[in-house]
PDB file of C-alpha atoms and ligand atoms in Angstrom:
ATOM      1  CA  MET E   1      78.071 127.549 124.160  1.00  0.00           C
ATOM      2  CA  ALA E   2      79.055 123.553 123.295  1.00  0.00           C
ATOM      3  CA  ARG E   3      82.010 124.175 120.433  1.00  0.00           C
ATOM      4  CA  LYS E   4      81.391 121.203 117.307  1.00  0.00           C
ATOM      5  CA  LYS E   5      85.172 119.844 117.635  1.00  0.00           C
ATOM      6  CA  LEU E   6      86.651 119.482 114.345  1.00  0.00           C
ATOM      7  CA  ILE E   7      88.943 116.892 113.838  1.00  0.00           C
ATOM      8  CA  ALA E   8      91.265 118.026 110.234  1.00  0.00           C
ATOM      9  CA  GLY E   9      94.132 115.711 108.703  1.00  0.00           C
ATOM     10  CA  ASN E  10      96.873 117.602 107.106  1.00  0.00           C
ATOM     11  CA  TRP E  11      98.423 115.273 104.272  1.00  0.00           C
ATOM     12  CA  LYS E  12     101.049 117.551 103.733  1.00  0.00           C
ATOM     13  CA  MET E  13     103.540 116.903 100.498  1.00  0.00           C
ATOM     14  CA  ASN E  14     102.446 113.037 101.005  1.00  0.00           C
ATOM     15  CA  LYS E  15     100.496 110.198  99.071  1.00  0.00           C
ATOM     16  CA  THR E  16      99.571 110.388  94.681  1.00  0.00           C
ATOM     17  CA  ALA E  17      96.729 110.262  93.688  1.00  0.00           C
ATOM     18  CA  VAL E  18      95.778 106.934  93.356  1.00  0.00           C
ATOM     19  CA  GLU E  19      97.538 106.607  96.867  1.00  0.00           C
ATOM     20  CA  ALA E  20      95.334 109.980  98.478  1.00  0.00           C
ATOM     21  CA  GLU E  21      92.377 108.380  96.855  1.00  0.00           C
ATOM     22  CA  VAL E  22      92.978 104.893  98.839  1.00  0.00           C
ATOM     23  CA  LEU E  23      93.360 106.323 101.970  1.00  0.00           C
ATOM     24  CA  ALA E  24      89.933 108.817 101.190  1.00  0.00           C
ATOM     25  CA  LYS E  25      87.836 105.533 100.578  1.00  0.00           C
ATOM     26  CA  GLU E  26      88.890 104.091 104.322  1.00  0.00           C
ATOM     27  CA  LEU E  27      87.929 106.809 105.568  1.00  0.00           C
ATOM     28  CA  VAL E  28      84.581 106.435 103.975  1.00  0.00           C
ATOM     29  CA  ALA E  29      84.193 103.817 105.480  1.00  0.00           C
ATOM     30  CA  ALA E  30      84.981 104.451 108.794  1.00  0.00           C
ATOM     31  CA  VAL E  31      84.035 107.984 110.071  1.00  0.00           C
ATOM     32  CA  GLY E  32      82.171 109.196 106.754  1.00  0.00           C
ATOM     33  CA  LYS E  33      78.891 108.522 108.732  1.00  0.00           C
ATOM     34  CA  ILE E  34      79.950 110.826 112.085  1.00  0.00           C
ATOM     35  CA  THR E  35      78.145 114.569 112.135  1.00  0.00           C
ATOM     36  CA  GLU E  36      78.688 114.164 115.856  1.00  0.00           C
ATOM     37  CA  ARG E  37      82.115 115.657 115.003  1.00  0.00           C
ATOM     38  CA  ASP E  38      83.687 117.992 112.797  1.00  0.00           C
ATOM     39  CA  ILE E  39      85.625 116.336 110.029  1.00  0.00           C
ATOM     40  CA  MET E  40      88.173 117.802 106.937  1.00  0.00           C
ATOM     41  CA  ILE E  41      90.857 115.951 105.355  1.00  0.00           C
ATOM     42  CA  ALA E  42      93.766 117.955 103.275  1.00  0.00           C
ATOM     43  CA  PRO E  43      95.211 116.829 100.746  1.00  0.00           C
ATOM     44  CA  THR E  44      98.236 117.719  98.709  1.00  0.00           C
ATOM     45  CA  PHE E  45      97.087 120.171  95.269  1.00  0.00           C
ATOM     46  CA  THR E  46      96.564 117.308  92.633  1.00  0.00           C
ATOM     47  CA  SER E  47      94.600 114.948  94.835  1.00  0.00           C
ATOM     48  CA  LEU E  48      91.590 116.655  95.632  1.00  0.00           C
ATOM     49  CA  ALA E  49      89.842 115.620  92.175  1.00  0.00           C
ATOM     50  CA  ALA E  50      89.589 112.547  93.721  1.00  0.00           C
ATOM     51  CA  VAL E  51      89.080 113.043  97.007  1.00  0.00           C
ATOM     52  CA  SER E  52      86.237 114.524  96.646  1.00  0.00           C
ATOM     53  CA  ALA E  53      84.853 112.465  93.992  1.00  0.00           C
ATOM     54  CA  VAL E  54      85.309 109.811  97.154  1.00  0.00           C
ATOM     55  CA  ILE E  55      84.395 112.408 100.323  1.00  0.00           C
ATOM     56  CA  LYS E  56      81.360 113.595  98.380  1.00  0.00           C
ATOM     57  CA  GLY E  57      78.396 113.146 100.254  1.00  0.00           C
ATOM     58  CA  THR E  58      79.934 112.520 103.578  1.00  0.00           C
ATOM     59  CA  SER E  59      80.505 114.082 106.562  1.00  0.00           C
ATOM     60  CA  ILE E  60      83.873 114.601 105.143  1.00  0.00           C
ATOM     61  CA  LYS E  61      84.883 118.209 104.519  1.00  0.00           C
ATOM     62  CA  LEU E  62      87.207 119.132 101.625  1.00  0.00           C
ATOM     63  CA  GLY E  63      90.752 121.713 102.493  1.00  0.00           C
ATOM     64  CA  ALA E  64      94.159 122.683 100.628  1.00  0.00           C
ATOM     65  CA  GLN E  65      97.220 123.330 103.163  1.00  0.00           C
ATOM     66  CA  ASN E  66      97.879 126.808 100.883  1.00  0.00           C
ATOM     67  CA  MET E  67      96.406 129.428  98.878  1.00  0.00           C
ATOM     68  CA  SER E  68      97.866 132.240  96.644  1.00  0.00           C
ATOM     69  CA  SER E  69      96.652 136.008  97.817  1.00  0.00           C
ATOM     70  CA  GLU E  70      95.923 136.573  94.624  1.00  0.00           C
ATOM     71  CA  ASP E  71      92.407 135.894  91.734  1.00  0.00           C
ATOM     72  CA  SER E  72      95.044 135.086  88.891  1.00  0.00           C
ATOM     73  CA  GLY E  73      97.479 135.957  86.986  1.00  0.00           C
ATOM     74  CA  ALA E  74     100.440 135.690  86.673  1.00  0.00           C
ATOM     75  CA  PHE E  75     102.011 133.885  89.817  1.00  0.00           C
ATOM     76  CA  THR E  76     103.980 130.764  88.722  1.00  0.00           C
ATOM     77  CA  GLY E  77     103.260 127.890  90.673  1.00  0.00           C
ATOM     78  CA  GLU E  78      99.677 129.133  92.390  1.00  0.00           C
ATOM     79  CA  ILE E  79      96.878 128.306  93.137  1.00  0.00           C
ATOM     80  CA  SER E  80      93.587 130.745  93.252  1.00  0.00           C
ATOM     81  CA  ALA E  81      91.024 130.395  95.791  1.00  0.00           C
ATOM     82  CA  ASP E  82      88.198 129.744  92.420  1.00  0.00           C
ATOM     83  CA  MET E  83      90.716 127.019  91.822  1.00  0.00           C
ATOM     84  CA  LEU E  84      90.171 125.201  94.741  1.00  0.00           C
ATOM     85  CA  ILE E  85      86.291 125.726  95.365  1.00  0.00           C
ATOM     86  CA  GLY E  86      85.815 124.413  91.574  1.00  0.00           C
ATOM     87  CA  ALA E  87      87.983 121.538  93.107  1.00  0.00           C
ATOM     88  CA  GLY E  88      84.546 120.501  95.802  1.00  0.00           C
ATOM     89  CA  VAL E  89      87.213 122.606  99.196  1.00  0.00           C
ATOM     90  CA  SER E  90      85.724 124.195 101.442  1.00  0.00           C
ATOM     91  CA  HIS E  91      88.193 125.026 103.859  1.00  0.00           C
ATOM     92  CA  VAL E  92      91.974 126.041 103.991  1.00  0.00           C
ATOM     93  CA  ILE E  93      94.991 126.107 106.005  1.00  0.00           C
ATOM     94  CA  LEU E  94      97.216 129.137 105.791  1.00  0.00           C
ATOM     95  CA  GLY E  95      99.453 130.202 107.675  1.00  0.00           C
ATOM     96  CA  HIS E  96     101.303 126.963 109.035  1.00  0.00           C
ATOM     97  CA  SER E  97     104.977 126.830 110.551  1.00  0.00           C
ATOM     98  CA  GLU E  98     106.473 125.095 106.744  1.00  0.00           C
ATOM     99  CA  ARG E  99     105.026 127.851 105.520  1.00  0.00           C
ATOM    100  CA  ARG E 100     106.430 129.884 107.538  1.00  0.00           C
ATOM    101  CA  SER E 101     109.608 128.789 107.942  1.00  0.00           C
ATOM    102  CA  ILE E 102     110.202 127.235 104.963  1.00  0.00           C
ATOM    103  CA  PHE E 103     109.105 130.323 102.449  1.00  0.00           C
ATOM    104  CA  LYS E 104     108.718 132.769 104.753  1.00  0.00           C
ATOM    105  CA  GLU E 105     105.829 133.761 104.514  1.00  0.00           C
ATOM    106  CA  ASP E 106     104.885 136.489 107.102  1.00  0.00           C
ATOM    107  CA  ASP E 107     101.596 137.646 109.166  1.00  0.00           C
ATOM    108  CA  THR E 108     101.660 140.563 106.440  1.00  0.00           C
ATOM    109  CA  PHE E 109     101.010 138.253 103.671  1.00  0.00           C
ATOM    110  CA  ILE E 110      99.292 135.258 105.595  1.00  0.00           C
ATOM    111  CA  ASN E 111      96.325 138.258 106.665  1.00  0.00           C
ATOM    112  CA  LYS E 112      95.579 138.910 103.172  1.00  0.00           C
ATOM    113  CA  LYS E 113      95.253 135.140 101.840  1.00  0.00           C
ATOM    114  CA  VAL E 114      93.133 134.965 104.877  1.00  0.00           C
ATOM    115  CA  LYS E 115      90.427 138.072 104.000  1.00  0.00           C
ATOM    116  CA  LYS E 116      90.995 136.226 100.865  1.00  0.00           C
ATOM    117  CA  ALA E 117      90.019 132.436 101.800  1.00  0.00           C
ATOM    118  CA  LEU E 118      86.946 134.843 103.712  1.00  0.00           C
ATOM    119  CA  ALA E 119      85.561 136.756 100.601  1.00  0.00           C
ATOM    120  CA  LYS E 120      85.440 133.105  98.470  1.00  0.00           C
ATOM    121  CA  ASN E 121      83.437 132.061 101.671  1.00  0.00           C
ATOM    122  CA  LEU E 122      86.270 129.366 102.174  1.00  0.00           C
ATOM    123  CA  VAL E 123      86.780 128.364 106.118  1.00  0.00           C
ATOM    124  CA  PRO E 124      90.405 129.884 106.525  1.00  0.00           C
ATOM    125  CA  VAL E 125      92.216 127.605 108.961  1.00  0.00           C
ATOM    126  CA  LEU E 126      95.044 130.332 110.723  1.00  0.00           C
ATOM    127  CA  CYS E 127      97.775 128.004 112.251  1.00  0.00           C
ATOM    128  CA  VAL E 128     100.089 130.314 114.373  1.00  0.00           C
ATOM    129  CA  GLY E 129     102.501 128.860 117.405  1.00  0.00           C
ATOM    130  CA  GLU E 130     106.122 129.304 118.817  1.00  0.00           C
ATOM    131  CA  THR E 131     109.817 128.032 118.046  1.00  0.00           C
ATOM    132  CA  LEU E 132     111.789 125.722 120.698  1.00  0.00           C
ATOM    133  CA  ALA E 133     113.824 129.447 121.430  1.00  0.00           C
ATOM    134  CA  GLU E 134     111.227 131.298 121.759  1.00  0.00           C
ATOM    135  CA  ARG E 135     108.892 129.499 124.555  1.00  0.00           C
ATOM    136  CA  GLU E 136     112.323 128.951 126.402  1.00  0.00           C
ATOM    137  CA  ALA E 137     112.934 132.617 126.976  1.00  0.00           C
ATOM    138  CA  GLY E 138     109.187 132.883 128.153  1.00  0.00           C
ATOM    139  CA  LYS E 139     108.093 134.369 124.693  1.00  0.00           C
ATOM    140  CA  ALA E 140     105.199 132.216 123.641  1.00  0.00           C
ATOM    141  CA  ASP E 141     102.623 134.022 125.175  1.00  0.00           C
ATOM    142  CA  SER E 142     103.073 137.109 122.960  1.00  0.00           C
ATOM    143  CA  ILE E 143     105.052 135.531 120.361  1.00  0.00           C
ATOM    144  CA  VAL E 144     101.066 133.613 119.548  1.00  0.00           C
ATOM    145  CA  GLY E 145      99.477 136.647 120.619  1.00  0.00           C
ATOM    146  CA  ASP E 146     101.297 139.308 117.677  1.00  0.00           C
ATOM    147  CA  GLN E 147     100.500 136.251 115.230  1.00  0.00           C
ATOM    148  CA  VAL E 148      96.968 135.468 115.910  1.00  0.00           C
ATOM    149  CA  VAL E 149      95.925 140.055 116.081  1.00  0.00           C
ATOM    150  CA  LYS E 150      98.097 140.221 112.917  1.00  0.00           C
ATOM    151  CA  GLY E 151      95.912 137.118 111.141  1.00  0.00           C
ATOM    152  CA  TYR E 152      92.860 139.059 111.937  1.00  0.00           C
ATOM    153  CA  ALA E 153      94.019 142.264 111.158  1.00  0.00           C
ATOM    154  CA  GLY E 154      92.016 143.966 109.667  1.00  0.00           C
ATOM    155  CA  ILE E 155      88.982 141.924 109.616  1.00  0.00           C
ATOM    156  CA  PRO E 156      84.983 142.728 110.737  1.00  0.00           C
ATOM    157  CA  GLU E 157      84.002 140.391 113.340  1.00  0.00           C
ATOM    158  CA  ALA E 158      80.958 139.044 111.005  1.00  0.00           C
ATOM    159  CA  ASP E 159      83.856 137.583 109.035  1.00  0.00           C
ATOM    160  CA  ALA E 160      86.569 136.549 111.447  1.00  0.00           C
ATOM    161  CA  LYS E 161      83.297 134.323 113.191  1.00  0.00           C
ATOM    162  CA  ARG E 162      84.155 132.152 110.094  1.00  0.00           C
ATOM    163  CA  VAL E 163      88.679 132.172 110.693  1.00  0.00           C
ATOM    164  CA  VAL E 164      89.594 128.528 112.987  1.00  0.00           C
ATOM    165  CA  VAL E 165      92.632 128.988 114.333  1.00  0.00           C
ATOM    166  CA  ALA E 166      94.897 126.093 114.725  1.00  0.00           C
ATOM    167  CA  TYR E 167      97.841 126.824 117.916  1.00  0.00           C
ATOM    168  CA  GLU E 168     100.577 125.012 116.405  1.00  0.00           C
ATOM    169  CA  PRO E 169     104.219 124.891 118.181  1.00  0.00           C
ATOM    170  CA  VAL E 170     106.500 124.566 115.666  1.00  0.00           C
ATOM    171  CA  TRP E 171     108.685 122.553 117.777  1.00  0.00           C
ATOM    172  CA  ALA E 172     106.148 119.619 118.567  1.00  0.00           C
ATOM    173  CA  ILE E 173     105.553 119.090 115.429  1.00  0.00           C
ATOM    174  CA  GLY E 174     106.549 115.976 113.318  1.00  0.00           C
ATOM    175  CA  THR E 175     108.876 115.891 116.111  1.00  0.00           C
ATOM    176  CA  GLY E 176     106.986 113.150 118.490  1.00  0.00           C
ATOM    177  CA  LYS E 177     107.401 115.694 121.620  1.00  0.00           C
ATOM    178  CA  THR E 178     103.632 117.510 122.195  1.00  0.00           C
ATOM    179  CA  ALA E 179     103.015 119.996 125.007  1.00  0.00           C
ATOM    180  CA  THR E 180     100.919 119.068 127.898  1.00  0.00           C
ATOM    181  CA  PRO E 181      97.508 119.497 127.551  1.00  0.00           C
ATOM    182  CA  ALA E 182      97.658 121.881 130.474  1.00  0.00           C
ATOM    183  CA  ASP E 183     100.152 123.598 128.141  1.00  0.00           C
ATOM    184  CA  ALA E 184      98.225 124.038 125.181  1.00  0.00           C
ATOM    185  CA  ASP E 185      95.084 124.329 127.180  1.00  0.00           C
ATOM    186  CA  ALA E 186      96.641 127.143 128.781  1.00  0.00           C
ATOM    187  CA  MET E 187      97.647 128.742 125.867  1.00  0.00           C
ATOM    188  CA  HIS E 188      94.246 128.138 124.129  1.00  0.00           C
ATOM    189  CA  LYS E 189      93.249 129.935 126.761  1.00  0.00           C
ATOM    190  CA  HIS E 190      95.763 133.175 125.863  1.00  0.00           C
ATOM    191  CA  ILE E 191      94.194 132.455 122.098  1.00  0.00           C
ATOM    192  CA  ARG E 192      90.650 133.030 123.268  1.00  0.00           C
ATOM    193  CA  ASP E 193      91.800 136.373 125.536  1.00  0.00           C
ATOM    194  CA  VAL E 194      93.496 137.984 122.541  1.00  0.00           C
ATOM    195  CA  LEU E 195      90.310 136.998 120.481  1.00  0.00           C
ATOM    196  CA  ALA E 196      88.188 138.535 123.781  1.00  0.00           C
ATOM    197  CA  LYS E 197      89.545 142.028 123.025  1.00  0.00           C
ATOM    198  CA  THR E 198      90.078 141.946 119.581  1.00  0.00           C
ATOM    199  CA  TYR E 199      86.182 141.212 119.192  1.00  0.00           C
ATOM    200  CA  SER E 200      84.539 140.385 121.691  1.00  0.00           C
ATOM    201  CA  SER E 201      83.628 137.854 124.540  1.00  0.00           C
ATOM    202  CA  THR E 202      81.374 136.238 122.822  1.00  0.00           C
ATOM    203  CA  PHE E 203      83.089 136.223 119.988  1.00  0.00           C
ATOM    204  CA  ALA E 204      86.196 134.950 122.365  1.00  0.00           C
ATOM    205  CA  GLU E 205      83.634 131.660 122.992  1.00  0.00           C
ATOM    206  CA  ALA E 206      82.588 130.975 120.364  1.00  0.00           C
ATOM    207  CA  ALA E 207      85.948 130.399 118.222  1.00  0.00           C
ATOM    208  CA  ILE E 208      87.285 126.718 117.094  1.00  0.00           C
ATOM    209  CA  ILE E 209      90.828 126.265 118.397  1.00  0.00           C
ATOM    210  CA  LEU E 210      92.835 123.560 116.716  1.00  0.00           C
ATOM    211  CA  TYR E 211      95.136 122.594 118.171  1.00  0.00           C
ATOM    212  CA  GLY E 212      98.259 120.281 116.529  1.00  0.00           C
ATOM    213  CA  GLY E 213     101.889 118.800 117.135  1.00  0.00           C
ATOM    214  CA  SER E 214     102.028 115.699 116.568  1.00  0.00           C
ATOM    215  CA  MET E 215      98.799 115.040 117.616  1.00  0.00           C
ATOM    216  CA  ASN E 216      98.335 111.187 117.530  1.00  0.00           C
ATOM    217  CA  ASP E 217      96.231 108.023 118.624  1.00  0.00           C
ATOM    218  CA  LYS E 218      97.194 107.542 122.286  1.00  0.00           C
ATOM    219  CA  ASN E 219      97.094 111.408 123.638  1.00  0.00           C
ATOM    220  CA  ALA E 220      93.960 112.068 121.689  1.00  0.00           C
ATOM    221  CA  ASP E 221      92.118 111.681 124.470  1.00  0.00           C
ATOM    222  CA  GLU E 222      93.746 113.691 127.355  1.00  0.00           C
ATOM    223  CA  LEU E 223      94.490 117.285 124.608  1.00  0.00           C
ATOM    224  CA  LEU E 224      90.867 116.799 123.306  1.00  0.00           C
ATOM    225  CA  ASN E 225      88.861 117.174 126.742  1.00  0.00           C
ATOM    226  CA  MET E 226      90.977 119.944 127.477  1.00  0.00           C
ATOM    227  CA  PRO E 227      88.066 122.820 127.787  1.00  0.00           C
ATOM    228  CA  ASN E 228      89.816 125.219 125.876  1.00  0.00           C
ATOM    229  CA  ILE E 229      90.691 122.657 122.797  1.00  0.00           C
ATOM    230  CA  ASP E 230      88.681 122.102 120.113  1.00  0.00           C
ATOM    231  CA  GLY E 231      89.596 119.354 117.789  1.00  0.00           C
ATOM    232  CA  GLY E 232      92.949 119.143 116.056  1.00  0.00           C
ATOM    233  CA  LEU E 233      95.579 119.331 113.050  1.00  0.00           C
ATOM    234  CA  ILE E 234      96.825 116.026 112.315  1.00  0.00           C
ATOM    235  CA  GLY E 235      99.589 115.887 110.023  1.00  0.00           C
ATOM    236  CA  GLY E 236     101.472 111.957 111.143  1.00  0.00           C
ATOM    237  CA  ALA E 237      98.713 110.356 112.458  1.00  0.00           C
ATOM    238  CA  ALA E 238      95.978 111.576 109.842  1.00  0.00           C
ATOM    239  CA  LEU E 239      98.222 109.658 106.930  1.00  0.00           C
ATOM    240  CA  LYS E 240      96.349 106.260 108.131  1.00  0.00           C
ATOM    241  CA  ALA E 241      92.735 106.184 107.737  1.00  0.00           C
ATOM    242  CA  GLU E 242      93.209 103.766 111.447  1.00  0.00           C
ATOM    243  CA  SER E 243      94.648 106.124 113.464  1.00  0.00           C
ATOM    244  CA  PHE E 244      93.055 109.551 112.385  1.00  0.00           C
ATOM    245  CA  ALA E 245      89.850 107.415 112.912  1.00  0.00           C
ATOM    246  CA  ARG E 246      90.332 106.564 116.595  1.00  0.00           C
ATOM    247  CA  ILE E 247      92.087 110.043 116.881  1.00  0.00           C
ATOM    248  CA  ILE E 248      88.764 111.181 115.426  1.00  0.00           C
ATOM    249  CA  ASN E 249      86.766 108.562 117.894  1.00  0.00           C
ATOM    250  CA  TYR E 250      88.194 109.596 120.214  1.00  0.00           C
ATOM    251  CA  THR E 251      86.477 109.190 124.186  1.00  0.00           C
ATOM    252  CA  LYS E 252      85.202 112.326 125.132  1.00  0.00           C
ATOM    253  CA  LYS E 253      85.735 112.549 129.097  1.00  0.00           C
TER     254      LYS E 253
HETATM  255  C1  PEP D 301     100.837 119.703 111.146  1.00  0.00           C
HETATM  256  O1  PEP D 301     100.964 119.534 109.389  1.00  0.00           O
HETATM  257  O2  PEP D 301     100.218 120.200 111.128  1.00  0.00           O
HETATM  258  C2  PEP D 301     101.241 118.615 112.567  1.00  0.00           C
HETATM  259  C3  PEP D 301     100.572 118.990 114.066  1.00  0.00           C
HETATM  260  O3  PEP D 301     102.063 117.520 112.064  1.00  0.00           O
HETATM  261  P1  PEP D 301     101.956 115.949 113.060  1.00  0.00           P
HETATM  262  O4  PEP D 301     100.680 115.811 113.738  1.00  0.00           O
HETATM  263  O5  PEP D 301     102.411 115.542 112.141  1.00  0.00           O
HETATM  264  O6  PEP D 301     103.477 116.951 114.569  1.00  0.00           O
END
């Protein structure tokens, strides 16, 4: 079964609403009619409404960078799934390595958010990845495998089908260092094997697994042509319409 590529932009804590609107307009002009590949952009919460208005009616989907595991109430500073849906969001990035390391989000908490996103019909983009020390200690496969198992814990196969995984080696995020296409593909294959054991081989074969970590307009062709890489989660290179559009229009070999 051919898996459709998803090219997703994580704008992180960059751009005011006015700046985000400008970038969204540039993207609509450049790639807003592309349907051969799925496209998602995740601006900050304060830019969601403005970006949503700009991309309405185009093929670009709107994502959020985080979400509360709770529905409403005394959770100062948090944003709920319903609030995101109201702002036009369809995808939500969960468990990004910056959330895990800076904000101490653990696998149990992330799993709760994944379940909440699924219950609300949002597409969770579950981020996993090992640190440099873990890779050098030969633990990358077990660390990532464990994050995948815990991220999907208690989720029935019918719902789990809607989860997108993003493999993002922590040492490659925002550093300019990229996993080699072969190493990235090997980890994606490992994630697929873990999903096959957790669910079924048919499930694993259909799972969308993105690569993230200094993907840019120069290395995207090589990475995106690997058999187990189904797209990218892109930070820095998603902040300029030209480079993000180039990645979306990568050359299929
Ligand atoms: C990310 O934010 O998920 C990411 C991969 O960032 P960058 O592309 O800048 O490494």
